[in-house]
Amino acid sequence: MSFNKITPSDIDFFREVLPASFILADEENIERCSSDNTEDFVFPPEIILQPASTEEVSKIMRYCNEHNIPVTPRGAGTGLSGGALPVHGGICLDMRRMNKIISIDVDNFQVITQPGIITEELQNAIKEQGLFYPVDPASKGSCFIGGNVAENSGGPRAVKYGTVKDYVLNLEIVLPDGEVIWTGANTLKNATGYNLTQLIVGSEGTLAVVTQIVLKLIPYPAENLLMLVPFEIAEDAAKAVNKIMLSGHTPSALEFMEKDALTCAIHYSGSNVTVPENIQAHLLIEVDGNDKEVLFKEMENISFLMEDFATGEILFAEDSEQKNELWRLRRVVGEAVKHSSVYKEEDTVVPRSYLPELLHFVKKTGNKYGFKSVCYGHAGDGNLHVNIVKGDLSDEFWNEGLPVAIREIFEYVHSVKGTISGEHGIGYVQKPYMNIVFNEVQMNLMRQIKQIFDPKGILNPGKIF
Amino acid sequence: MSFNKITPSDIDFFREVLPASFILADEENIERCSSDNTEDFVFPPEIILQPASTEEVSKIMRYCNEHNIPVTPRGAGTGLSGGALPVHGGICLDMRRMNKIISIDVDNFQVITQPGIITEELQNAIKEQGLFYPVDPASKGSCFIGGNVAENSGGPRAVKYGTVKDYVLNLEIVLPDGEVIWTGANTLKNATGYNLTQLIVGSEGTLAVVTQIVLKLIPYPAENLLMLVPFEIAEDAAKAVNKIMLSGHTPSALEFMEKDALTCAIHYSGSNVTVPENIQAHLLIEVDGNDKEVLFKEMENISFLMEDFATGEILFAEDSEQKNELWRLRRVVGEAVKHSSVYKEEDTVVPRSYLPELLHFVKKTGNKYGFKSVCYGHAGDGNLHVNIVKGDLSDEFWNEGLPVAIREIFEYVHSVKGTISGEHGIGYVQKPYMNIVFNEVQMNLMRQIKQIFDPKGILNPGKIF
């Protein structure tokens, strides 16, 4: 791909589209938009544009398409696969000004929103209307809903409520040539032509720029209960997950944390939760619903099931403060591990019952190659985040040896019908591993789809393929 | 499109692939495969092939692609949009021999099945393992799961449990050139490349032939309760649906039947359920779950909500026999209307709250153009089946006047962000109306996707576009 560098005459055009204050090239903003939350990558854009409307996005895209200028859409920059890195320079399309909720339709349990709103703010506005948008990535306090759509994000509640794709009914998108279309209809059912909506969800900003999102909502569950179960054997925690699901319970969260993940989070956040010596892993289990008595019964049943395993004392969160404390610990794990060392995060996902085996395989591979990993994730979905810590490993091993080890882990994952990303996306960092899960026929179908939407390849180049 | 007719040398090739007894051209089978459940269309295939394996499908497709022979995949022929009609002749690819359940994975709540099994048989086998595949089209006793995937079928339980697309995790497909691929992984979460799985679901056999289906399952709800609520004003029944949903209840079915729909079903099936003179419509309401007491409370709450409307006496189904009787009536409505006259069935879908307005608009349009309609459907999803009865209308009006009226109804549907098919698909009969909901930009994206998968256009030609 050969792209054009941005020239003064390009800037003149952008000044016709946007006020000067939303065309940025200062050091601070360039630095901000050079990285996301993925490892320590730095790819500076040449310029940052901050549109406020679909029309502005359309004008920018049409111009860049005509002039062969690469455009990388950016949400909040919390991505974990490098989806927002402008690896070919060009324009960072910073969506933060498109942060309005267009409408919350209480009659139809739907919200129409722009992409640049923080997910938690959107959730809170929805909750005020008695409704629930349940998908809550760990970064919900800072990530944008648009980024969530781009990466098909999940989070702890996916085990009961699914991921972003299960809530997106319709999208307004701007194609690279500037055309604006809706992908579907605002209906719960749709059997009208090909599913363009689900083609865009999870396409990581490589097919179109999402400018409006219609989400399905559900009634807000009035009550929830939370408990933390400590296990003496880490693989038992993974086995307990199957036991819970097979007994007919569907918790609203079933989160796995290795000892190191939790202790790391405790130290990082200064919590006074303690982890006894003999404990190797924890499960954080939440149930939700409208009837507190039913939930108490459910929690009781689940704790009985835990008696089959060697556990420590189960901690039942007594009030919302304690619940928040436990959730905060779970949510900061990623940040805490990152704070302690450079690391690579792999987003492995397998059919749930393979989780104990996956954990075992990761540790075995670590022993073989001599790296340490901190594992945690959404055990109810079989989604294990494997954080490989650099520590004092050599740069040589980090850059050349480690990819071989990661490949082995991904090959195992593929062998049990899992895949290499459950909720983070492929973006920039997992590209080299796509050929483990897709052959040339599959890859060619995807490349040709990219070609249809973006024939000049200007939109988020260098990602997925 | 110019296709080749089947020649004796083609037959010779098919005899190398299949035993002679599965290459059919007798009158009875040709007649069977010339029609589906859509109106009174007859499009005979030249020949019927009945493969038993993916490999056989692959060989057939590769050959037909090379020789420019059109192939129309066929499930059970229960479709309502003409998706299985071989409108260009050629081969009917009759999938009935591919009717095996490959495995039910109880640990992971998944089933892997071939496409040619009857949906209800699949559901029963799953239920025996304590698990639940909830999508149950009215034709579940005869339709195939493969056809359900092709059309993204729904059914009464979609209001709580969603449609086929919400359960398909992964598909084995044969491309028109004979290549066999899987579209995704057997995981609940997936953020690995473009969502090819959801591109195939609902593509009506125009992109690939589905040969294996991996479905997500859920725990089987132990209990359910059913009631039939009669309304003096039809639009009140539609309004009651909103009232129920807004109060936080999510029934497992919320079925609307106009008076004529129910009486037609009663006469057709010889039921002794009676409909008083002053009743204009019914809602059939089901709740399900694991705790019967909770369900009784829920039913009680819902019946209180009905006091805002002029209703007749609510009928609570007392035992499974009565439940089956009521469900049977609901399920035969389509068949019963068809039995009484030629009809056209429109599969309108709108955001739920517009249902009363849609019903009003349909009746108003009927008055304007002088046709009678029988309406029923899945009110919880805003999915209204509008059956326009031919009766003694002239052929001229039926063929030329009626499409104008249907267009008006679909334009209304589109104006409230609904669409022209909720669960039946576009197939052959709704093609002329696609331009109401999609402009040329959207249609071109879809046409180009078709072109990628099926460059020669041999797979189910004459559908969708």
XYZ file of N, CA and C in Angstrom, chain B residues 180-317:
414
model
N -14.625 -26.352 1.299
C -15.337 -26.553 2.555
C -14.623 -25.756 3.649
N -15.340 -24.886 4.322
C -14.726 -24.135 5.429
C -15.657 -24.088 6.628
N -15.069 -23.805 7.784
C -15.847 -23.398 8.956
C -15.848 -21.872 9.007
N -16.959 -21.305 9.464
C -17.074 -19.843 9.452
C -16.520 -19.183 10.706
N -16.388 -19.944 11.825
C -15.954 -19.313 13.067
C -15.352 -20.317 14.014
N -15.682 -20.223 15.289
C -15.191 -21.153 16.312
C -16.369 -21.590 17.179
N -16.161 -22.662 17.959
C -17.246 -23.164 18.819
C -17.225 -22.463 20.183
N -17.153 -21.161 20.163
C -17.031 -20.407 21.416
C -18.173 -19.408 21.545
N -18.466 -19.055 22.792
C -19.541 -18.106 23.042
C -19.134 -16.695 22.661
N -17.834 -16.438 22.713
C -17.310 -15.117 22.346
C -16.349 -15.297 21.192
N -16.284 -14.301 20.331
C -15.384 -14.392 19.201
C -15.134 -12.996 18.654
N -13.895 -12.566 18.658
C -13.549 -11.248 18.088
C -12.371 -11.441 17.139
N -12.475 -12.475 16.306
C -11.379 -12.897 15.443
C -11.793 -12.748 13.977
N -11.505 -11.619 13.390
C -11.857 -11.411 11.985
C -13.329 -11.098 11.790
N -13.732 -10.982 10.521
C -15.125 -10.638 10.223
C -16.059 -11.801 10.543
N -17.278 -11.451 10.890
C -18.259 -12.435 11.335
C -18.895 -13.151 10.130
N -18.157 -14.128 9.598
C -18.682 -14.877 8.444
C -19.907 -15.698 8.839
N -19.934 -16.145 10.096
C -21.063 -16.960 10.562
C -22.385 -16.212 10.359
N -22.417 -14.964 10.838
C -23.675 -14.212 10.750
C -23.951 -13.710 9.336
N -22.932 -13.757 8.500
C -23.188 -13.426 7.099
C -23.946 -14.578 6.417
N -23.660 -15.790 6.848
C -24.333 -16.954 6.262
C -25.747 -17.122 6.831
N -25.903 -16.921 8.149
C -27.237 -17.043 8.743
C -28.161 -16.035 8.058
N -29.282 -16.504 7.560
C -30.238 -15.614 6.903
C -29.900 -15.291 5.457
N -28.863 -15.926 4.900
C -28.506 -15.605 3.510
C -29.262 -16.482 2.514
N -30.195 -17.266 3.015
C -31.183 -17.965 2.181
C -30.552 -18.878 1.131
N -29.462 -19.518 1.489
C -28.856 -20.456 0.552
C -28.292 -19.811 -0.700
N -27.966 -18.519 -0.627
C -27.438 -17.846 -1.820
C -25.919 -17.703 -1.793
N -25.292 -17.962 -0.630
C -23.842 -17.755 -0.519
C -23.076 -19.073 -0.409
N -23.680 -20.070 0.205
C -23.003 -21.337 0.454
C -24.045 -22.363 0.875
N -23.658 -23.632 0.843
C -24.535 -24.690 1.344
C -24.062 -25.048 2.752
N -24.952 -24.939 3.721
C -24.607 -25.252 5.105
C -24.649 -26.766 5.295
N -23.540 -27.342 5.810
C -23.480 -28.796 5.976
C -23.342 -29.243 7.440
N -22.879 -28.342 8.316
C -22.895 -28.629 9.753
C -23.167 -27.328 10.497
N -23.910 -27.473 11.602
C -24.342 -26.306 12.374
C -23.977 -26.532 13.840
N -23.267 -25.563 14.433
C -22.988 -25.620 15.873
C -23.891 -24.602 16.560
N -24.763 -25.102 17.432
C -25.713 -24.231 18.125
C -25.393 -24.139 19.605
N -25.524 -22.954 20.125
C -25.470 -22.726 21.568
C -26.767 -23.239 22.195
N -26.688 -23.871 23.345
C -27.886 -24.320 24.058
C -27.933 -23.652 25.430
N -29.091 -23.723 26.062
C -29.232 -23.166 27.413
C -29.926 -24.207 28.293
N -29.894 -24.023 29.625
C -30.584 -24.991 30.480
C -32.096 -25.000 30.195
N -32.701 -26.174 30.266
C -34.138 -26.279 29.986
C -34.947 -25.725 31.160
N -35.834 -24.770 30.884
C -36.655 -24.253 31.989
C -37.693 -25.299 32.376
N -37.759 -25.594 33.670
C -38.571 -26.728 34.125
C -40.068 -26.487 34.002
N -40.494 -25.224 34.132
C -41.928 -24.950 34.253
C -42.374 -23.882 33.261
N -43.658 -23.951 32.876
C -44.243 -22.834 32.134
C -45.733 -22.741 32.395
N -46.255 -21.549 32.207
C -47.688 -21.316 32.359
C -48.185 -20.575 31.135
N -49.450 -20.836 30.805
C -49.989 -20.279 29.560
C -51.379 -19.705 29.804
N -51.630 -18.534 29.230
C -53.005 -18.014 29.299
C -53.417 -17.360 27.994
N -54.727 -17.352 27.772
C -55.285 -16.764 26.558
C -56.177 -15.599 26.975
N -55.819 -14.391 26.526
C -56.577 -13.198 26.923
C -57.359 -12.658 25.726
N -58.706 -12.612 25.856
C -59.538 -12.100 24.758
C -59.766 -10.589 24.902
N -59.661 -9.874 23.801
C -59.831 -8.411 23.813
C -61.020 -8.000 22.943
N -61.759 -7.001 23.434
C -62.902 -6.512 22.644
C -62.444 -5.615 21.503
N -61.276 -5.009 21.655
C -60.736 -4.127 20.608
C -59.369 -4.672 20.198
N -59.192 -4.958 18.900
C -57.965 -5.628 18.455
C -56.726 -4.810 18.807
N -56.796 -3.485 18.610
C -55.629 -2.672 18.880
C -55.244 -2.656 20.365
N -56.237 -2.894 21.224
C -55.929 -3.004 22.659
C -54.980 -4.168 22.930
N -55.159 -5.257 22.197
C -54.284 -6.416 22.400
C -52.843 -6.024 22.112
N -52.666 -5.255 21.047
C -51.321 -4.808 20.702
C -50.784 -3.845 21.764
N -51.669 -2.979 22.265
C -51.244 -2.036 23.311
C -50.867 -2.772 24.598
N -51.609 -3.850 24.893
C -51.355 -4.609 26.118
C -49.932 -5.187 26.118
N -49.442 -5.505 24.940
C -48.087 -6.052 24.807
C -47.061 -5.072 25.369
N -47.183 -3.809 24.985
C -46.274 -2.794 25.522
C -46.381 -2.691 27.030
N -47.606 -2.704 27.485
C -47.851 -2.577 28.923
C -47.127 -3.684 29.694
N -47.225 -4.904 29.175
C -46.583 -6.046 29.841
C -45.065 -5.876 29.852
N -44.493 -5.523 28.705
C -43.041 -5.400 28.615
C -42.540 -4.254 29.504
N -43.255 -3.126 29.470
C -42.808 -1.966 30.255
C -42.887 -2.217 31.750
N -43.732 -3.177 32.163
C -43.819 -3.480 33.593
C -42.669 -4.387 34.026
N -41.794 -4.741 33.096
C -40.590 -5.496 33.463
C -40.718 -6.995 33.248
N -41.860 -7.458 32.774
C -42.017 -8.889 32.492
C -41.453 -9.230 31.115
N -40.832 -10.388 31.013
C -40.426 -10.884 29.701
C -41.039 -12.261 29.493
N -42.281 -12.314 29.015
C -42.905 -13.622 28.768
C -42.097 -14.406 27.745
N -42.217 -15.723 27.786
C -41.538 -16.559 26.796
C -42.335 -16.620 25.489
N -43.567 -16.123 25.496
C -44.317 -15.946 24.248
C -45.380 -14.887 24.476
N -45.631 -14.102 23.444
C -46.627 -13.030 23.491
C -47.246 -12.973 22.105
N -48.177 -13.897 21.856
C -48.692 -14.108 20.509
C -50.017 -13.413 20.293
N -50.102 -12.702 19.195
C -51.315 -11.965 18.835
C -52.090 -12.727 17.753
N -53.404 -12.837 17.955
C -54.244 -13.433 16.909
C -55.518 -12.614 16.757
N -55.719 -12.132 15.560
C -56.998 -11.496 15.242
C -58.107 -12.529 15.340
N -59.332 -12.039 15.558
C -60.479 -12.948 15.662
C -60.516 -13.947 14.495
N -60.397 -13.432 13.278
C -60.498 -14.303 12.103
C -59.412 -15.372 12.081
N -58.242 -15.028 12.576
C -57.143 -16.000 12.598
C -57.493 -17.159 13.524
N -57.970 -16.805 14.710
C -58.285 -17.860 15.681
C -59.486 -18.691 15.226
N -60.541 -18.037 14.753
C -61.730 -18.816 14.354
C -61.399 -19.719 13.166
N -60.613 -19.210 12.253
C -60.169 -20.009 11.113
C -59.414 -21.262 11.611
N -58.535 -21.071 12.592
C -57.771 -22.196 13.151
C -58.695 -23.167 13.885
N -59.693 -22.631 14.584
C -60.635 -23.477 15.328
C -61.420 -24.368 14.358
N -61.946 -23.752 13.307
C -62.713 -24.548 12.331
C -61.828 -25.593 11.657
N -60.651 -25.154 11.248
C -59.746 -26.041 10.498
C -59.355 -27.252 11.328
N -59.126 -27.020 12.635
C -58.601 -28.117 13.451
C -59.682 -28.804 14.270
N -60.957 -28.349 14.128
C -62.047 -28.977 14.870
C -61.936 -28.827 16.377
N -61.395 -27.717 16.823
C -61.249 -27.472 18.263
C -62.581 -27.044 18.858
N -62.764 -27.234 20.166
C -63.991 -26.757 20.805
C -63.789 -25.475 21.613
N -62.650 -24.817 21.407
C -62.480 -23.479 21.997
C -63.501 -22.559 21.330
N -64.132 -21.667 22.133
C -65.134 -20.765 21.543
C -64.664 -19.309 21.640
N -65.111 -18.524 20.681
C -64.782 -17.100 20.677
C -66.072 -16.293 20.735
N -66.327 -15.598 21.861
C -67.567 -14.818 21.973
C -67.642 -13.741 20.891
N -68.890 -13.386 20.553
C -69.181 -12.386 19.517
C -68.367 -11.102 19.640
N -68.306 -10.574 20.879
C -67.741 -9.231 21.069
C -66.208 -9.207 21.112
N -65.581 -10.358 20.924
C -64.115 -10.426 21.025
C -63.478 -10.260 19.649
N -62.507 -9.359 19.563
C -61.883 -9.059 18.267
C -60.466 -9.608 18.113
N -59.816 -9.918 19.224
C -58.437 -10.420 19.131
C -58.056 -11.135 20.420
N -56.993 -11.933 20.348
C -56.497 -12.630 21.533
C -54.990 -12.437 21.670
N -54.551 -12.477 22.904
C -53.112 -12.633 23.179
C -52.916 -13.969 23.875
N -51.963 -14.742 23.345
C -51.577 -15.984 23.995
C -50.260 -15.673 24.715
N -50.285 -15.811 26.043
C -49.132 -15.364 26.838
C -48.559 -16.539 27.620
N -47.272 -16.784 27.437
C -46.589 -17.855 28.167
C -45.468 -17.262 28.991
N -45.299 -17.760 30.221
C -44.088 -17.444 30.993
C -43.400 -18.760 31.312
N -42.078 -18.741 31.381
C -41.377 -19.968 31.764
C -40.238 -19.669 32.722
N -39.774 -20.711 33.386
C -38.709 -20.552 34.376
C -38.607 -21.815 35.209
N -37.888 -21.727 36.315
C -37.678 -22.925 37.124
C -38.521 -22.968 38.386
N -39.123 -21.841 38.732
C -39.835 -21.771 40.001
C -41.312 -21.493 39.730
N -42.154 -22.507 39.953
C -43.569 -22.384 39.596
C -44.240 -21.240 40.356
N -43.856 -21.053 41.616
C -44.489 -19.982 42.393
C -44.202 -18.614 41.809
N -42.950 -18.433 41.406
C -42.577 -17.169 40.766
C -43.415 -16.953 39.503
N -43.614 -18.043 38.755
C -44.387 -17.937 37.515
C -45.854 -17.604 37.795
N -46.425 -18.228 38.847
C -47.819 -17.910 39.207
C -47.951 -16.424 39.536
N -46.965 -15.926 40.289
C -46.989 -14.506 40.651
C -46.927 -13.639 39.389
N -46.090 -14.069 38.466
C -45.908 -13.302 37.232
C -47.210 -13.279 36.415
N -47.842 -14.449 36.308
C -49.097 -14.542 35.567
C -50.177 -13.681 36.219
N -50.175 -13.682 37.548
C -51.149 -12.883 38.290
C -50.923 -11.391 37.988
N -49.664 -10.981 38.057
C -49.337 -9.582 37.761
C -49.761 -9.191 36.351
N -49.494 -10.081 35.423
C -49.848 -9.775 34.028
C -51.370 -9.671 33.887
N -52.095 -10.558 34.563
C -53.560 -10.490 34.424
C -54.116 -9.214 35.077
N -53.471 -8.729 36.137
C -53.878 -7.430 36.710
C -53.707 -6.318 35.674
N -52.583 -6.388 34.959
C -52.307 -5.345 33.960
C -53.396 -5.307 32.877
N -54.004 -6.454 32.639
C -55.015 -6.545 31.573
C -56.314 -5.830 31.957
N -56.469 -5.507 33.252
C -57.705 -4.853 33.719
C -57.893 -3.464 33.112
N -56.814 -2.904 32.575
C -56.924 -1.588 31.915
C -57.650 -1.673 30.576
N -57.867 -2.886 30.100
C -58.462 -3.045 28.780
C -59.807 -3.760 28.895
N -60.637 -3.593 27.849
C -61.903 -4.328 27.818
C -61.612 -5.744 27.326
N -61.557 -6.676 28.282
C -61.248 -8.059 27.906
C -62.407 -8.972 28.251
N -62.459 -10.114 27.626
C -63.357 -11.183 28.043
C -62.685 -11.978 29.163
N -63.253 -13.138 29.451
C -62.707 -13.961 30.536
C -61.372 -14.583 30.113
N -60.364 -14.412 30.964
C -59.037 -14.951 30.648
C -59.039 -16.463 30.878
N -58.520 -17.187 29.905
C -58.447 -18.648 30.021
C -57.036 -19.069 30.444
N -56.906 -19.646 31.630
C -55.616 -20.179 32.072
C -55.560 -21.662 31.718
N -54.552 -22.053 30.970
C -54.437 -23.468 30.604
C -54.150 -24.271 31.865
